Amino acid sequence: MNFRSIILVLIVVAIGALAALNWTTLSTPTQIWLGVTSIQAPLGLVMLALTILLAVFFLAYVLWLQGAVLLETRRHTKEMATQRDLADKAEASRFTELRTYLDGHYRTSQDALLARIDALESRLAARVQESDNATAAYVGQLEDQLRHRGVTGTPMAQAVTPGMAPVHATPPVYPTDPTLRADPELRI
């Protein structure tokens, strides 16, 4: 119970106690002037009845006011719940839209990356094939040169004893091919 309720209960108890202790005085008939006429009635009981009537009206007003506040609170709570649901749905919609955008962007980036990797692999395979062809051509040319010179009498054909250097061995000469240069587009 709050402080105001305690004070109201104490005032009602005090009025009841005074009425009970002074009942004979309150019930003594007296001449009461009503403005137009006068009547013989107990003034204390009339005042007590008016006080009780006023208390009943105030109690009814307070209960009506409390009920109106409760109804208004319920209405506000429903509106707040509706607004909260709308905000949650809007937020979920934004998250769904963001997820859709990010998934699409990820797929696009992944497809572009895979396409680039495939292009690089095909270029690398073509370069390897060209290198294999060039190497086979050089080997074929060397074999042709060796056949035309003849196998005997050439410094390349002399027997080499293990652990001994050849007598007239010439260092190997590797041909340079401008097509075997590094491709600047083959970056990973």
CSV table of C-alpha atoms in Angstrom, one decimal:
chain,number,residue,atom,x,y,z
A,1,MET,CA,0.0,0.0,0.0
A,2,ASN,CA,1.3,3.4,-0.8
A,3,PHE,CA,1.4,6.5,1.5
A,4,ARG,CA,-1.8,8.1,0.0
A,5,SER,CA,-3.9,5.0,0.5
A,6,ILE,CA,-2.7,4.7,4.1
A,7,ILE,CA,-3.7,8.4,4.8
A,8,LEU,CA,-7.2,7.8,3.2
A,9,VAL,CA,-7.8,4.7,5.3
A,10,LEU,CA,-6.8,6.6,8.4
A,11,ILE,CA,-9.2,9.5,7.6
A,12,VAL,CA,-12.1,7.1,7.0
A,13,VAL,CA,-11.3,5.2,10.3
A,14,ALA,CA,-11.1,8.6,12.1
A,15,ILE,CA,-14.5,9.7,10.7
A,16,GLY,CA,-16.1,6.3,11.6
A,17,ALA,CA,-14.6,6.5,15.1
A,18,LEU,CA,-15.9,10.0,15.7
A,19,ALA,CA,-19.3,9.1,14.4
A,20,ALA,CA,-19.5,6.0,16.7
A,21,LEU,CA,-18.2,7.9,19.7
A,22,ASN,CA,-20.6,10.9,19.2
A,23,TRP,CA,-23.6,9.0,17.8
A,24,THR,CA,-26.0,10.6,20.3
A,25,THR,CA,-24.8,14.1,19.4
A,26,LEU,CA,-25.0,13.3,15.7
A,27,SER,CA,-28.5,11.9,16.0
A,28,THR,CA,-29.9,14.8,18.0
A,29,PRO,CA,-32.6,16.5,15.9
A,30,THR,CA,-32.1,20.2,15.2
A,31,GLN,CA,-33.7,22.9,13.0
A,32,ILE,CA,-32.1,22.8,9.5
A,33,TRP,CA,-32.6,25.7,7.2
A,34,LEU,CA,-32.6,24.5,3.5
A,35,GLY,CA,-32.8,28.0,1.9
A,36,VAL,CA,-36.5,27.9,1.1
A,37,THR,CA,-37.9,26.0,4.1
A,38,SER,CA,-36.6,24.6,7.3
A,39,ILE,CA,-37.0,21.0,8.6
A,40,GLN,CA,-36.4,19.2,11.9
A,41,ALA,CA,-33.6,16.5,11.3
A,42,PRO,CA,-30.4,15.3,12.9
A,43,LEU,CA,-27.7,17.6,11.4
A,44,GLY,CA,-24.8,15.2,12.2
A,45,LEU,CA,-26.4,12.3,10.3
A,46,VAL,CA,-27.2,14.5,7.3
A,47,MET,CA,-23.6,15.7,7.2
A,48,LEU,CA,-22.4,12.1,7.6
A,49,ALA,CA,-24.6,10.9,4.8
A,50,LEU,CA,-23.4,13.7,2.5
A,51,THR,CA,-19.8,12.8,3.3
A,52,ILE,CA,-20.4,9.1,2.6
A,53,LEU,CA,-22.2,10.1,-0.7
A,54,LEU,CA,-19.2,12.3,-1.7
A,55,ALA,CA,-16.8,9.4,-0.9
A,56,VAL,CA,-18.8,7.0,-3.0
A,57,PHE,CA,-18.7,9.5,-5.9
A,58,PHE,CA,-15.0,10.0,-5.6
A,59,LEU,CA,-14.4,6.2,-5.4
A,60,ALA,CA,-16.6,5.7,-8.5
A,61,TYR,CA,-14.6,8.5,-10.3
A,62,VAL,CA,-11.3,7.0,-9.3
A,63,LEU,CA,-12.3,3.5,-10.5
A,64,TRP,CA,-13.6,4.9,-13.8
A,65,LEU,CA,-10.3,6.9,-14.2
A,66,GLN,CA,-8.3,3.8,-13.4
A,67,GLY,CA,-10.2,1.7,-15.9
A,68,ALA,CA,-9.7,4.4,-18.6
A,69,VAL,CA,-6.0,4.5,-18.0
A,70,LEU,CA,-5.8,0.7,-18.2
A,71,LEU,CA,-7.7,0.6,-21.5
A,72,GLU,CA,-5.5,3.4,-22.8
A,73,THR,CA,-2.4,1.5,-21.7
A,74,ARG,CA,-3.7,-1.7,-23.3
A,75,ARG,CA,-4.3,0.2,-26.6
A,76,HIS,CA,-0.8,1.7,-26.5
A,77,THR,CA,0.7,-1.7,-25.8
A,78,LYS,CA,-1.1,-3.2,-28.8
A,79,GLU,CA,0.1,-0.3,-31.0
A,80,MET,CA,3.7,-0.7,-29.7
A,81,ALA,CA,3.6,-4.4,-30.4
A,82,THR,CA,2.3,-3.7,-33.9
A,83,GLN,CA,5.0,-1.1,-34.5
A,84,ARG,CA,7.6,-3.5,-33.1
A,85,ASP,CA,6.4,-6.3,-35.5
A,86,LEU,CA,6.6,-3.9,-38.4
A,87,ALA,CA,10.1,-2.8,-37.5
A,88,ASP,CA,11.2,-6.4,-37.1
A,89,LYS,CA,9.7,-7.3,-40.4
A,90,ALA,CA,11.4,-4.3,-42.1
A,91,GLU,CA,14.7,-5.3,-40.5
A,92,ALA,CA,14.3,-8.9,-41.6
A,93,SER,CA,13.5,-7.7,-45.1
A,94,ARG,CA,16.6,-5.5,-45.1
A,95,PHE,CA,18.7,-8.5,-43.9
A,96,THR,CA,17.2,-10.7,-46.6
A,97,GLU,CA,17.8,-8.1,-49.3
A,98,LEU,CA,21.4,-7.7,-48.1
A,99,ARG,CA,21.9,-11.5,-48.1
A,100,THR,CA,20.5,-11.7,-51.6
A,101,TYR,CA,22.7,-8.9,-52.8
A,102,LEU,CA,25.8,-10.4,-51.2
A,103,ASP,CA,25.1,-13.9,-52.5
A,104,GLY,CA,24.6,-12.5,-56.0
A,105,HIS,CA,27.8,-10.5,-55.8
A,106,TYR,CA,29.7,-13.5,-54.4
A,107,ARG,CA,28.4,-15.7,-57.3
A,108,THR,CA,29.3,-13.1,-59.9
A,109,SER,CA,32.8,-12.7,-58.4
A,110,GLN,CA,33.3,-16.4,-58.1
A,111,ASP,CA,32.2,-17.0,-61.8
A,112,ALA,CA,34.5,-14.2,-63.0
A,113,LEU,CA,37.4,-15.8,-61.0
A,114,LEU,CA,36.7,-19.3,-62.3
A,115,ALA,CA,36.5,-17.9,-65.9
A,116,ARG,CA,39.8,-16.2,-65.4
A,117,ILE,CA,41.4,-19.3,-63.9
A,118,ASP,CA,40.1,-21.4,-66.9
A,119,ALA,CA,41.5,-18.8,-69.4
A,120,LEU,CA,44.9,-18.9,-67.6
A,121,GLU,CA,44.9,-22.7,-67.6
A,122,SER,CA,44.1,-22.9,-71.3
A,123,ARG,CA,46.9,-20.4,-72.0
A,124,LEU,CA,49.3,-22.3,-69.8
A,125,ALA,CA,48.3,-25.6,-71.5
A,126,ALA,CA,48.9,-23.9,-74.9
A,127,ARG,CA,52.3,-22.6,-73.8
A,128,VAL,CA,53.2,-26.1,-72.5
A,129,GLN,CA,52.2,-27.6,-75.8
A,130,GLU,CA,54.2,-25.0,-77.7
A,131,SER,CA,57.2,-25.6,-75.5
A,132,ASP,CA,56.9,-29.4,-76.0
A,133,ASN,CA,56.6,-28.8,-79.8
A,134,ALA,CA,59.6,-26.5,-79.8
A,135,THR,CA,61.7,-28.9,-77.7
A,136,ALA,CA,60.7,-31.8,-80.0
A,137,ALA,CA,61.7,-29.7,-83.0
A,138,TYR,CA,65.1,-28.8,-81.5
A,139,VAL,CA,65.7,-32.4,-80.6
A,140,GLY,CA,64.8,-33.4,-84.1
A,141,GLN,CA,67.1,-30.7,-85.6
A,142,LEU,CA,69.9,-31.9,-83.4
A,143,GLU,CA,69.3,-35.5,-84.4
A,144,ASP,CA,69.3,-34.4,-88.1
A,145,GLN,CA,72.6,-32.5,-87.6
A,146,LEU,CA,74.1,-35.5,-85.9
A,147,ARG,CA,73.0,-37.8,-88.7
A,148,HIS,CA,74.4,-35.4,-91.4
A,149,ARG,CA,77.7,-35.1,-89.7
A,150,GLY,CA,78.0,-38.7,-89.1
A,151,VAL,CA,78.4,-40.4,-85.7
A,152,THR,CA,82.2,-41.0,-85.9
A,153,GLY,CA,84.8,-38.4,-85.7
A,154,THR,CA,82.7,-35.8,-84.0
A,155,PRO,CA,83.6,-34.5,-80.6
A,156,MET,CA,80.1,-35.4,-79.3
A,157,ALA,CA,80.5,-39.0,-80.3
A,158,GLN,CA,83.9,-39.7,-78.6
A,159,ALA,CA,83.8,-42.1,-75.7
A,160,VAL,CA,83.9,-40.6,-72.3
A,161,THR,CA,85.5,-42.5,-69.5
A,162,PRO,CA,83.8,-42.2,-66.2
A,163,GLY,CA,85.6,-39.7,-64.0
A,164,MET,CA,87.5,-38.2,-66.9
A,165,ALA,CA,86.6,-35.1,-68.8
A,166,PRO,CA,86.2,-35.5,-72.6
A,167,VAL,CA,89.2,-34.4,-74.6
A,168,HIS,CA,87.6,-32.0,-77.0
A,169,ALA,CA,84.2,-31.7,-75.5
A,170,THR,CA,82.4,-28.4,-76.3
A,171,PRO,CA,79.9,-27.0,-73.9
A,172,PRO,CA,76.3,-27.5,-75.0
A,173,VAL,CA,74.6,-24.7,-76.8
A,174,TYR,CA,71.0,-24.2,-76.0
A,175,PRO,CA,69.0,-22.4,-78.6
A,176,THR,CA,67.0,-19.4,-77.7
A,177,ASP,CA,63.5,-19.0,-78.9
A,178,PRO,CA,61.7,-15.7,-78.6
A,179,THR,CA,58.3,-17.5,-78.3
A,180,LEU,CA,59.4,-19.1,-75.0
A,181,ARG,CA,59.7,-15.8,-73.2
A,182,ALA,CA,57.6,-15.2,-70.1
A,183,ASP,CA,54.0,-14.1,-70.8
A,184,PRO,CA,53.1,-11.0,-68.7
A,185,GLU,CA,49.4,-12.1,-68.8
A,186,LEU,CA,50.2,-15.4,-67.0
A,187,ARG,CA,49.9,-13.9,-63.5
A,188,ILE,CA,48.2,-15.8,-60.7
